[in-house]
């Protein structure tokens, strides 16, 4: 249950009937069968459909756990084998006819189903999630995920290893840095700093005209909380700043 009604999560391998217009990503696995997308439906308290949408790529994608944030948006913890469609950052194992699983985290607008951001977590080996509550919500920004991982050596996102065991538990904490504001409210923030387009890809424009002539610090921070670059560290200008993220 969430504000305005109920959220139903499942998977889909169709683009017609009840799924018409849901943006199903048609694909086929190595056996020739249709692959699955994550399928979300939001209903009002009378059971009427408010919106529905598919998320994923042309390989299979599944939701394992959903969280409702205080601003009535949706964080989904799931798994994916896709490297296209909605998916960003899939770790390709590089083996023909062998698509490994990544952990896939995405945030969805609870009012209309629009995908707000998404990220893959994993390695070129396999990562799995159990069916029963593999993640814990610490608060709206922080989530801890218990992942079963294959492969003995650290690479890609994983920095831990155990040369004796191929499969073990990998505990990951993720932070939604997009929701962080260093001031008191979104309304106050919008008067001082603007970022567009939003969501952004590999480049965007930052404007801090509201801080013109004042000392301020603005940085780009990735999904894991790692600082990528300083945009402003000193007196702010009224001129917009174009930045590229590599």
PDB file of C-alpha atoms in Angstrom:
ATOM      1  CA  UNK A   1       0.000   0.000   0.000  1.00  0.00           C
ATOM      2  CA  UNK A   2       1.153   3.550  -0.780  1.00  0.00           C
ATOM      3  CA  UNK A   3      -0.406   7.025  -1.022  1.00  0.00           C
ATOM      4  CA  UNK A   4      -3.431   7.044  -3.351  1.00  0.00           C
ATOM      5  CA  UNK A   5      -3.674   3.267  -3.580  1.00  0.00           C
ATOM      6  CA  UNK A   6      -1.775   0.021  -4.058  1.00  0.00           C
ATOM      7  CA  UNK A   7       1.380  -0.998  -5.927  1.00  0.00           C
ATOM      8  CA  UNK A   8       1.601  -4.414  -7.593  1.00  0.00           C
ATOM      9  CA  UNK A   9       4.928  -5.743  -8.881  1.00  0.00           C
ATOM     10  CA  UNK A  10       5.537  -8.718 -11.122  1.00  0.00           C
ATOM     11  CA  UNK A  11       7.124  -9.596 -14.432  1.00  0.00           C
ATOM     12  CA  UNK A  12       5.886  -9.563 -17.998  1.00  0.00           C
ATOM     13  CA  UNK A  13       6.809 -11.011 -21.360  1.00  0.00           C
ATOM     14  CA  UNK A  14       4.098  -9.425 -23.495  1.00  0.00           C
ATOM     15  CA  UNK A  15       3.270  -6.068 -25.088  1.00  0.00           C
ATOM     16  CA  UNK A  16      -0.444  -6.544 -25.804  1.00  0.00           C
ATOM     17  CA  UNK A  17      -3.626  -7.117 -23.820  1.00  0.00           C
ATOM     18  CA  UNK A  18      -3.336  -5.598 -20.355  1.00  0.00           C
ATOM     19  CA  UNK A  19       0.265  -4.620 -21.121  1.00  0.00           C
ATOM     20  CA  UNK A  20      -0.486  -2.529 -24.210  1.00  0.00           C
ATOM     21  CA  UNK A  21       1.507   0.702 -24.021  1.00  0.00           C
ATOM     22  CA  UNK A  22       3.612  -0.426 -21.043  1.00  0.00           C
ATOM     23  CA  UNK A  23       6.908  -0.207 -22.990  1.00  0.00           C
ATOM     24  CA  UNK A  24       7.761  -3.908 -22.745  1.00  0.00           C
ATOM     25  CA  UNK A  25      11.320  -4.538 -24.019  1.00  0.00           C
ATOM     26  CA  UNK A  26      10.892  -7.501 -26.339  1.00  0.00           C
ATOM     27  CA  UNK A  27      13.800  -9.928 -26.343  1.00  0.00           C
ATOM     28  CA  UNK A  28      14.570 -13.625 -26.591  1.00  0.00           C
ATOM     29  CA  UNK A  29      16.879 -15.806 -24.533  1.00  0.00           C
ATOM     30  CA  UNK A  30      19.256 -18.421 -25.935  1.00  0.00           C
ATOM     31  CA  UNK A  31      16.474 -21.011 -25.908  1.00  0.00           C
ATOM     32  CA  UNK A  32      14.309 -18.745 -28.080  1.00  0.00           C
ATOM     33  CA  UNK A  33      11.818 -17.875 -25.318  1.00  0.00           C
ATOM     34  CA  UNK A  34      10.627 -14.333 -24.594  1.00  0.00           C
ATOM     35  CA  UNK A  35      12.497 -12.582 -21.786  1.00  0.00           C
ATOM     36  CA  UNK A  36      10.898 -10.859 -18.787  1.00  0.00           C
ATOM     37  CA  UNK A  37      10.592  -7.209 -17.780  1.00  0.00           C
ATOM     38  CA  UNK A  38       9.739  -5.827 -14.355  1.00  0.00           C
ATOM     39  CA  UNK A  39       6.035  -4.857 -14.471  1.00  0.00           C
ATOM     40  CA  UNK A  40       4.599  -2.296 -12.028  1.00  0.00           C
ATOM     41  CA  UNK A  41       0.939  -1.382 -11.690  1.00  0.00           C
ATOM     42  CA  UNK A  42      -0.527   1.274  -9.415  1.00  0.00           C
ATOM     43  CA  UNK A  43      -4.217   0.984  -8.507  1.00  0.00           C
ATOM     44  CA  UNK A  44      -6.446   3.337  -6.553  1.00  0.00           C
ATOM     45  CA  UNK A  45      -8.302   2.156  -3.452  1.00  0.00           C
ATOM     46  CA  UNK A  46     -11.205   1.010  -5.649  1.00  0.00           C
ATOM     47  CA  UNK A  47      -8.989  -1.144  -7.847  1.00  0.00           C
ATOM     48  CA  UNK A  48      -8.917   1.245 -10.812  1.00  0.00           C
ATOM     49  CA  UNK A  49      -5.651   1.385 -12.747  1.00  0.00           C
ATOM     50  CA  UNK A  50      -3.759   4.672 -12.245  1.00  0.00           C
ATOM     51  CA  UNK A  51      -0.661   3.734 -14.265  1.00  0.00           C
ATOM     52  CA  UNK A  52       1.416   0.761 -15.300  1.00  0.00           C
ATOM     53  CA  UNK A  53       4.851   0.417 -16.842  1.00  0.00           C
ATOM     54  CA  UNK A  54       7.562  -2.109 -17.743  1.00  0.00           C
ATOM     55  CA  UNK A  55      11.222  -1.622 -16.847  1.00  0.00           C
ATOM     56  CA  UNK A  56      14.266  -3.448 -18.164  1.00  0.00           C
ATOM     57  CA  UNK A  57      15.984  -4.434 -21.396  1.00  0.00           C
ATOM     58  CA  UNK A  58      15.928  -7.197 -23.976  1.00  0.00           C
ATOM     59  CA  UNK A  59      17.231  -9.833 -21.540  1.00  0.00           C
ATOM     60  CA  UNK A  60      15.460 -10.778 -18.298  1.00  0.00           C
ATOM     61  CA  UNK A  61      14.900  -8.395 -15.377  1.00  0.00           C
ATOM     62  CA  UNK A  62      13.163  -9.116 -12.059  1.00  0.00           C
ATOM     63  CA  UNK A  63      12.166  -7.142  -8.961  1.00  0.00           C
ATOM     64  CA  UNK A  64      13.063  -8.729  -5.630  1.00  0.00           C
ATOM     65  CA  UNK A  65      12.053  -5.996  -3.180  1.00  0.00           C
ATOM     66  CA  UNK A  66      10.256  -2.628  -3.234  1.00  0.00           C
ATOM     67  CA  UNK A  67      10.455   0.302  -0.845  1.00  0.00           C
ATOM     68  CA  UNK A  68       8.174   3.348  -0.683  1.00  0.00           C
ATOM     69  CA  UNK A  69      10.012   6.572   0.187  1.00  0.00           C
ATOM     70  CA  UNK A  70       8.609   9.381   2.309  1.00  0.00           C
ATOM     71  CA  UNK A  71       7.977  11.439  -0.844  1.00  0.00           C
ATOM     72  CA  UNK A  72       5.826   8.573  -2.227  1.00  0.00           C
ATOM     73  CA  UNK A  73       8.353   7.381  -4.809  1.00  0.00           C
ATOM     74  CA  UNK A  74       9.483   3.769  -5.274  1.00  0.00           C
ATOM     75  CA  UNK A  75      12.930   2.172  -4.905  1.00  0.00           C
ATOM     76  CA  UNK A  76      13.233  -1.274  -6.488  1.00  0.00           C
ATOM     77  CA  UNK A  77      15.993  -3.763  -5.696  1.00  0.00           C
ATOM     78  CA  UNK A  78      16.220  -6.402  -8.403  1.00  0.00           C
ATOM     79  CA  UNK A  79      18.402  -8.329 -10.834  1.00  0.00           C
ATOM     80  CA  UNK A  80      19.104  -7.992 -14.550  1.00  0.00           C
ATOM     81  CA  UNK A  81      20.819  -9.707 -17.448  1.00  0.00           C
ATOM     82  CA  UNK A  82      20.156  -6.772 -19.803  1.00  0.00           C
ATOM     83  CA  UNK A  83      22.664  -4.315 -21.221  1.00  0.00           C
ATOM     84  CA  UNK A  84      20.208  -2.130 -23.170  1.00  0.00           C
ATOM     85  CA  UNK A  85      16.792  -0.510 -22.771  1.00  0.00           C
ATOM     86  CA  UNK A  86      16.513   1.149 -19.363  1.00  0.00           C
ATOM     87  CA  UNK A  87      19.671  -0.484 -17.996  1.00  0.00           C
ATOM     88  CA  UNK A  88      22.742   1.615 -17.159  1.00  0.00           C
ATOM     89  CA  UNK A  89      26.115   0.119 -16.226  1.00  0.00           C
ATOM     90  CA  UNK A  90      25.590  -3.610 -16.789  1.00  0.00           C
ATOM     91  CA  UNK A  91      28.804  -5.613 -16.197  1.00  0.00           C
ATOM     92  CA  UNK A  92      29.131  -7.800 -19.288  1.00  0.00           C
ATOM     93  CA  UNK A  93      30.847 -11.118 -18.618  1.00  0.00           C
ATOM     94  CA  UNK A  94      32.102 -11.199 -22.201  1.00  0.00           C
ATOM     95  CA  UNK A  95      31.193 -14.848 -22.735  1.00  0.00           C
ATOM     96  CA  UNK A  96      29.072 -15.767 -25.782  1.00  0.00           C
ATOM     97  CA  UNK A  97      25.635 -17.177 -24.942  1.00  0.00           C
ATOM     98  CA  UNK A  98      26.243 -16.534 -21.256  1.00  0.00           C
ATOM     99  CA  UNK A  99      24.583 -13.416 -19.817  1.00  0.00           C
ATOM    100  CA  UNK A 100      25.528 -13.068 -16.154  1.00  0.00           C
ATOM    101  CA  UNK A 101      23.286 -11.488 -13.512  1.00  0.00           C
ATOM    102  CA  UNK A 102      23.859  -8.024 -12.054  1.00  0.00           C
ATOM    103  CA  UNK A 103      22.042  -6.400  -9.169  1.00  0.00           C
ATOM    104  CA  UNK A 104      19.800  -3.645 -10.540  1.00  0.00           C
ATOM    105  CA  UNK A 105      18.606  -0.740  -8.378  1.00  0.00           C
ATOM    106  CA  UNK A 106      16.102   1.754  -9.767  1.00  0.00           C
ATOM    107  CA  UNK A 107      13.934   4.579  -8.490  1.00  0.00           C
ATOM    108  CA  UNK A 108      10.504   5.274  -9.969  1.00  0.00           C
ATOM    109  CA  UNK A 109       8.196   8.270  -9.632  1.00  0.00           C
ATOM    110  CA  UNK A 110       5.218   7.084  -7.619  1.00  0.00           C
ATOM    111  CA  UNK A 111       2.816   9.516  -9.298  1.00  0.00           C
ATOM    112  CA  UNK A 112       3.337   8.462 -12.925  1.00  0.00           C
ATOM    113  CA  UNK A 113       5.778   5.529 -13.063  1.00  0.00           C
ATOM    114  CA  UNK A 114       8.550   7.524 -14.736  1.00  0.00           C
ATOM    115  CA  UNK A 115      12.024   6.054 -14.232  1.00  0.00           C
ATOM    116  CA  UNK A 116      14.040   8.573 -12.191  1.00  0.00           C
ATOM    117  CA  UNK A 117      17.430   6.797 -12.081  1.00  0.00           C
ATOM    118  CA  UNK A 118      18.932   3.340 -12.167  1.00  0.00           C
ATOM    119  CA  UNK A 119      22.259   1.637 -11.539  1.00  0.00           C
ATOM    120  CA  UNK A 120      23.781  -1.824 -11.870  1.00  0.00           C
ATOM    121  CA  UNK A 121      25.933  -3.224  -9.072  1.00  0.00           C
ATOM    122  CA  UNK A 122      28.187  -6.190  -9.671  1.00  0.00           C
ATOM    123  CA  UNK A 123      31.038  -7.736 -11.578  1.00  0.00           C
ATOM    124  CA  UNK A 124      31.618  -9.691 -14.778  1.00  0.00           C
ATOM    125  CA  UNK A 125      30.867 -12.799 -12.700  1.00  0.00           C
ATOM    126  CA  UNK A 126      27.446 -13.633 -11.240  1.00  0.00           C
ATOM    127  CA  UNK A 127      25.556 -11.751  -8.533  1.00  0.00           C
ATOM    128  CA  UNK A 128      22.291 -13.040  -7.088  1.00  0.00           C
ATOM    129  CA  UNK A 129      19.566 -11.931  -4.693  1.00  0.00           C
ATOM    130  CA  UNK A 130      17.486 -14.240  -2.538  1.00  0.00           C
ATOM    131  CA  UNK A 131      13.720 -14.227  -2.970  1.00  0.00           C
ATOM    132  CA  UNK A 132      13.004 -13.186   0.619  1.00  0.00           C
ATOM    133  CA  UNK A 133      13.842  -9.590   1.631  1.00  0.00           C
ATOM    134  CA  UNK A 134      17.480  -9.347   0.495  1.00  0.00           C
ATOM    135  CA  UNK A 135      17.647  -5.617   1.311  1.00  0.00           C
ATOM    136  CA  UNK A 136      17.055  -3.363   4.313  1.00  0.00           C
ATOM    137  CA  UNK A 137      15.986   0.276   4.123  1.00  0.00           C
ATOM    138  CA  UNK A 138      18.010   2.357   6.584  1.00  0.00           C
ATOM    139  CA  UNK A 139      16.282   5.600   5.564  1.00  0.00           C
ATOM    140  CA  UNK A 140      15.038   7.191   2.336  1.00  0.00           C
ATOM    141  CA  UNK A 141      18.596   7.598   1.054  1.00  0.00           C
ATOM    142  CA  UNK A 142      20.399   4.502   2.358  1.00  0.00           C
ATOM    143  CA  UNK A 143      19.829   0.803   1.646  1.00  0.00           C
ATOM    144  CA  UNK A 144      21.867  -2.264   2.573  1.00  0.00           C
ATOM    145  CA  UNK A 145      21.756  -5.275   0.226  1.00  0.00           C
ATOM    146  CA  UNK A 146      22.914  -8.836   0.928  1.00  0.00           C
ATOM    147  CA  UNK A 147      24.242 -10.220  -2.367  1.00  0.00           C
ATOM    148  CA  UNK A 148      25.425 -13.716  -3.201  1.00  0.00           C
ATOM    149  CA  UNK A 149      28.379 -13.369  -5.535  1.00  0.00           C
ATOM    150  CA  UNK A 150      30.332 -15.756  -7.738  1.00  0.00           C
ATOM    151  CA  UNK A 151      34.030 -15.473  -8.518  1.00  0.00           C
ATOM    152  CA  UNK A 152      36.927 -15.532  -6.084  1.00  0.00           C
ATOM    153  CA  UNK A 153      38.779 -12.321  -6.972  1.00  0.00           C
ATOM    154  CA  UNK A 154      37.883  -8.632  -6.560  1.00  0.00           C
ATOM    155  CA  UNK A 155      37.121  -6.689  -9.732  1.00  0.00           C
ATOM    156  CA  UNK A 156      34.595  -4.151 -11.081  1.00  0.00           C
ATOM    157  CA  UNK A 157      32.409  -2.978  -8.160  1.00  0.00           C
ATOM    158  CA  UNK A 158      33.635  -5.613  -5.705  1.00  0.00           C
ATOM    159  CA  UNK A 159      36.744  -4.918  -3.624  1.00  0.00           C
ATOM    160  CA  UNK A 160      36.552  -7.919  -1.258  1.00  0.00           C
ATOM    161  CA  UNK A 161      37.606 -11.482  -2.024  1.00  0.00           C
ATOM    162  CA  UNK A 162      38.115 -14.911  -0.546  1.00  0.00           C
ATOM    163  CA  UNK A 163      40.391 -17.171  -2.611  1.00  0.00           C
ATOM    164  CA  UNK A 164      39.062 -20.288  -0.864  1.00  0.00           C
ATOM    165  CA  UNK A 165      35.372 -19.868  -1.709  1.00  0.00           C
ATOM    166  CA  UNK A 166      33.802 -19.046  -5.058  1.00  0.00           C
ATOM    167  CA  UNK A 167      30.385 -18.092  -3.659  1.00  0.00           C
ATOM    168  CA  UNK A 168      29.899 -15.941  -0.593  1.00  0.00           C
ATOM    169  CA  UNK A 169      27.813 -13.058   0.750  1.00  0.00           C
ATOM    170  CA  UNK A 170      28.736  -9.557  -0.375  1.00  0.00           C
ATOM    171  CA  UNK A 171      27.185  -6.829   1.793  1.00  0.00           C
ATOM    172  CA  UNK A 172      26.666  -3.521  -0.028  1.00  0.00           C
ATOM    173  CA  UNK A 173      25.360  -0.188   1.245  1.00  0.00           C
ATOM    174  CA  UNK A 174      24.039   2.224  -1.384  1.00  0.00           C
ATOM    175  CA  UNK A 175      23.131   5.896  -1.038  1.00  0.00           C
ATOM    176  CA  UNK A 176      20.658   7.815  -3.184  1.00  0.00           C
ATOM    177  CA  UNK A 177      22.770  10.943  -3.636  1.00  0.00           C
ATOM    178  CA  UNK A 178      20.173  12.522  -5.932  1.00  0.00           C
ATOM    179  CA  UNK A 179      17.913  13.154  -2.948  1.00  0.00           C
ATOM    180  CA  UNK A 180      20.586  14.919  -0.903  1.00  0.00           C
ATOM    181  CA  UNK A 181      20.245  18.659  -0.367  1.00  0.00           C
ATOM    182  CA  UNK A 182      22.666  20.693   1.708  1.00  0.00           C
ATOM    183  CA  UNK A 183      19.900  23.172   2.514  1.00  0.00           C
ATOM    184  CA  UNK A 184      16.592  22.835   4.240  1.00  0.00           C
ATOM    185  CA  UNK A 185      14.029  22.014   1.548  1.00  0.00           C
ATOM    186  CA  UNK A 186      13.525  21.375  -2.189  1.00  0.00           C
ATOM    187  CA  UNK A 187      11.669  24.683  -2.468  1.00  0.00           C
ATOM    188  CA  UNK A 188      14.615  26.541  -0.978  1.00  0.00           C
ATOM    189  CA  UNK A 189      17.071  24.600  -3.131  1.00  0.00           C
ATOM    190  CA  UNK A 190      15.294  25.507  -6.381  1.00  0.00           C
ATOM    191  CA  UNK A 191      15.898  29.204  -5.691  1.00  0.00           C
ATOM    192  CA  UNK A 192      19.659  28.700  -5.442  1.00  0.00           C
ATOM    193  CA  UNK A 193      20.751  25.853  -7.688  1.00  0.00           C
ATOM    194  CA  UNK A 194      19.372  24.373 -10.901  1.00  0.00           C
ATOM    195  CA  UNK A 195      20.619  21.325 -12.821  1.00  0.00           C
ATOM    196  CA  UNK A 196      19.368  20.515 -16.281  1.00  0.00           C
ATOM    197  CA  UNK A 197      18.525  18.326 -18.081  1.00  0.00           C
ATOM    198  CA  UNK A 198      17.210  16.257 -15.181  1.00  0.00           C
ATOM    199  CA  UNK A 199      17.770  13.335 -15.220  1.00  0.00           C
ATOM    200  CA  UNK A 200      21.117  13.942 -16.938  1.00  0.00           C
ATOM    201  CA  UNK A 201      23.350  11.642 -18.945  1.00  0.00           C
ATOM    202  CA  UNK A 202      27.061  12.278 -19.418  1.00  0.00           C
ATOM    203  CA  UNK A 203      26.726  16.062 -19.383  1.00  0.00           C
ATOM    204  CA  UNK A 204      24.544  18.698 -17.804  1.00  0.00           C
ATOM    205  CA  UNK A 205      24.395  22.403 -16.955  1.00  0.00           C
ATOM    206  CA  UNK A 206      24.629  23.750 -13.406  1.00  0.00           C
ATOM    207  CA  UNK A 207      23.376  27.228 -12.511  1.00  0.00           C
ATOM    208  CA  UNK A 208      23.907  28.795  -9.094  1.00  0.00           C
ATOM    209  CA  UNK A 209      22.709  32.309  -9.906  1.00  0.00           C
ATOM    210  CA  UNK A 210      21.006  32.462  -6.516  1.00  0.00           C
ATOM    211  CA  UNK A 211      24.455  32.341  -4.873  1.00  0.00           C
ATOM    212  CA  UNK A 212      26.069  34.901  -7.181  1.00  0.00           C
ATOM    213  CA  UNK A 213      28.950  36.668  -5.439  1.00  0.00           C
ATOM    214  CA  UNK A 214      28.853  34.317  -2.457  1.00  0.00           C
ATOM    215  CA  UNK A 215      31.283  31.631  -1.362  1.00  0.00           C
ATOM    216  CA  UNK A 216      29.933  28.176  -2.119  1.00  0.00           C
ATOM    217  CA  UNK A 217      31.011  24.644  -2.926  1.00  0.00           C
ATOM    218  CA  UNK A 218      29.281  22.483  -5.553  1.00  0.00           C
ATOM    219  CA  UNK A 219      30.480  18.976  -6.435  1.00  0.00           C
ATOM    220  CA  UNK A 220      29.360  16.032  -8.576  1.00  0.00           C
ATOM    221  CA  UNK A 221      28.960  12.860  -6.497  1.00  0.00           C
ATOM    222  CA  UNK A 222      28.186   9.453  -7.960  1.00  0.00           C
ATOM    223  CA  UNK A 223      25.629   6.901  -6.777  1.00  0.00           C
ATOM    224  CA  UNK A 224      28.085   5.356  -4.319  1.00  0.00           C
ATOM    225  CA  UNK A 225      28.907   8.720  -2.709  1.00  0.00           C
ATOM    226  CA  UNK A 226      32.302   9.084  -4.443  1.00  0.00           C
ATOM    227  CA  UNK A 227      33.172  12.646  -5.464  1.00  0.00           C
ATOM    228  CA  UNK A 228      33.794  12.843  -9.220  1.00  0.00           C
ATOM    229  CA  UNK A 229      34.656  16.512  -9.546  1.00  0.00           C
ATOM    230  CA  UNK A 230      34.403  19.945  -7.990  1.00  0.00           C
ATOM    231  CA  UNK A 231      32.184  22.264 -10.026  1.00  0.00           C
ATOM    232  CA  UNK A 232      32.551  25.359  -7.853  1.00  0.00           C
ATOM    233  CA  UNK A 233      34.834  25.920  -4.912  1.00  0.00           C
ATOM    234  CA  UNK A 234      34.869  29.660  -4.259  1.00  0.00           C
ATOM    235  CA  UNK A 235      32.804  32.671  -5.318  1.00  0.00           C
ATOM    236  CA  UNK A 236      29.758  31.766  -7.412  1.00  0.00           C
ATOM    237  CA  UNK A 237      29.070  33.372 -10.788  1.00  0.00           C
ATOM    238  CA  UNK A 238      25.735  34.087 -12.479  1.00  0.00           C
ATOM    239  CA  UNK A 239      26.918  32.233 -15.597  1.00  0.00           C
ATOM    240  CA  UNK A 240      25.715  28.617 -16.035  1.00  0.00           C
ATOM    241  CA  UNK A 241      28.443  25.960 -15.974  1.00  0.00           C
ATOM    242  CA  UNK A 242      28.449  23.093 -18.463  1.00  0.00           C
ATOM    243  CA  UNK A 243      30.032  19.940 -17.096  1.00  0.00           C
ATOM    244  CA  UNK A 244      30.870  16.600 -18.683  1.00  0.00           C
ATOM    245  CA  UNK A 245      30.987  13.423 -16.628  1.00  0.00           C
ATOM    246  CA  UNK A 246      33.271  10.652 -17.843  1.00  0.00           C
TER     247      UNK A 246
END
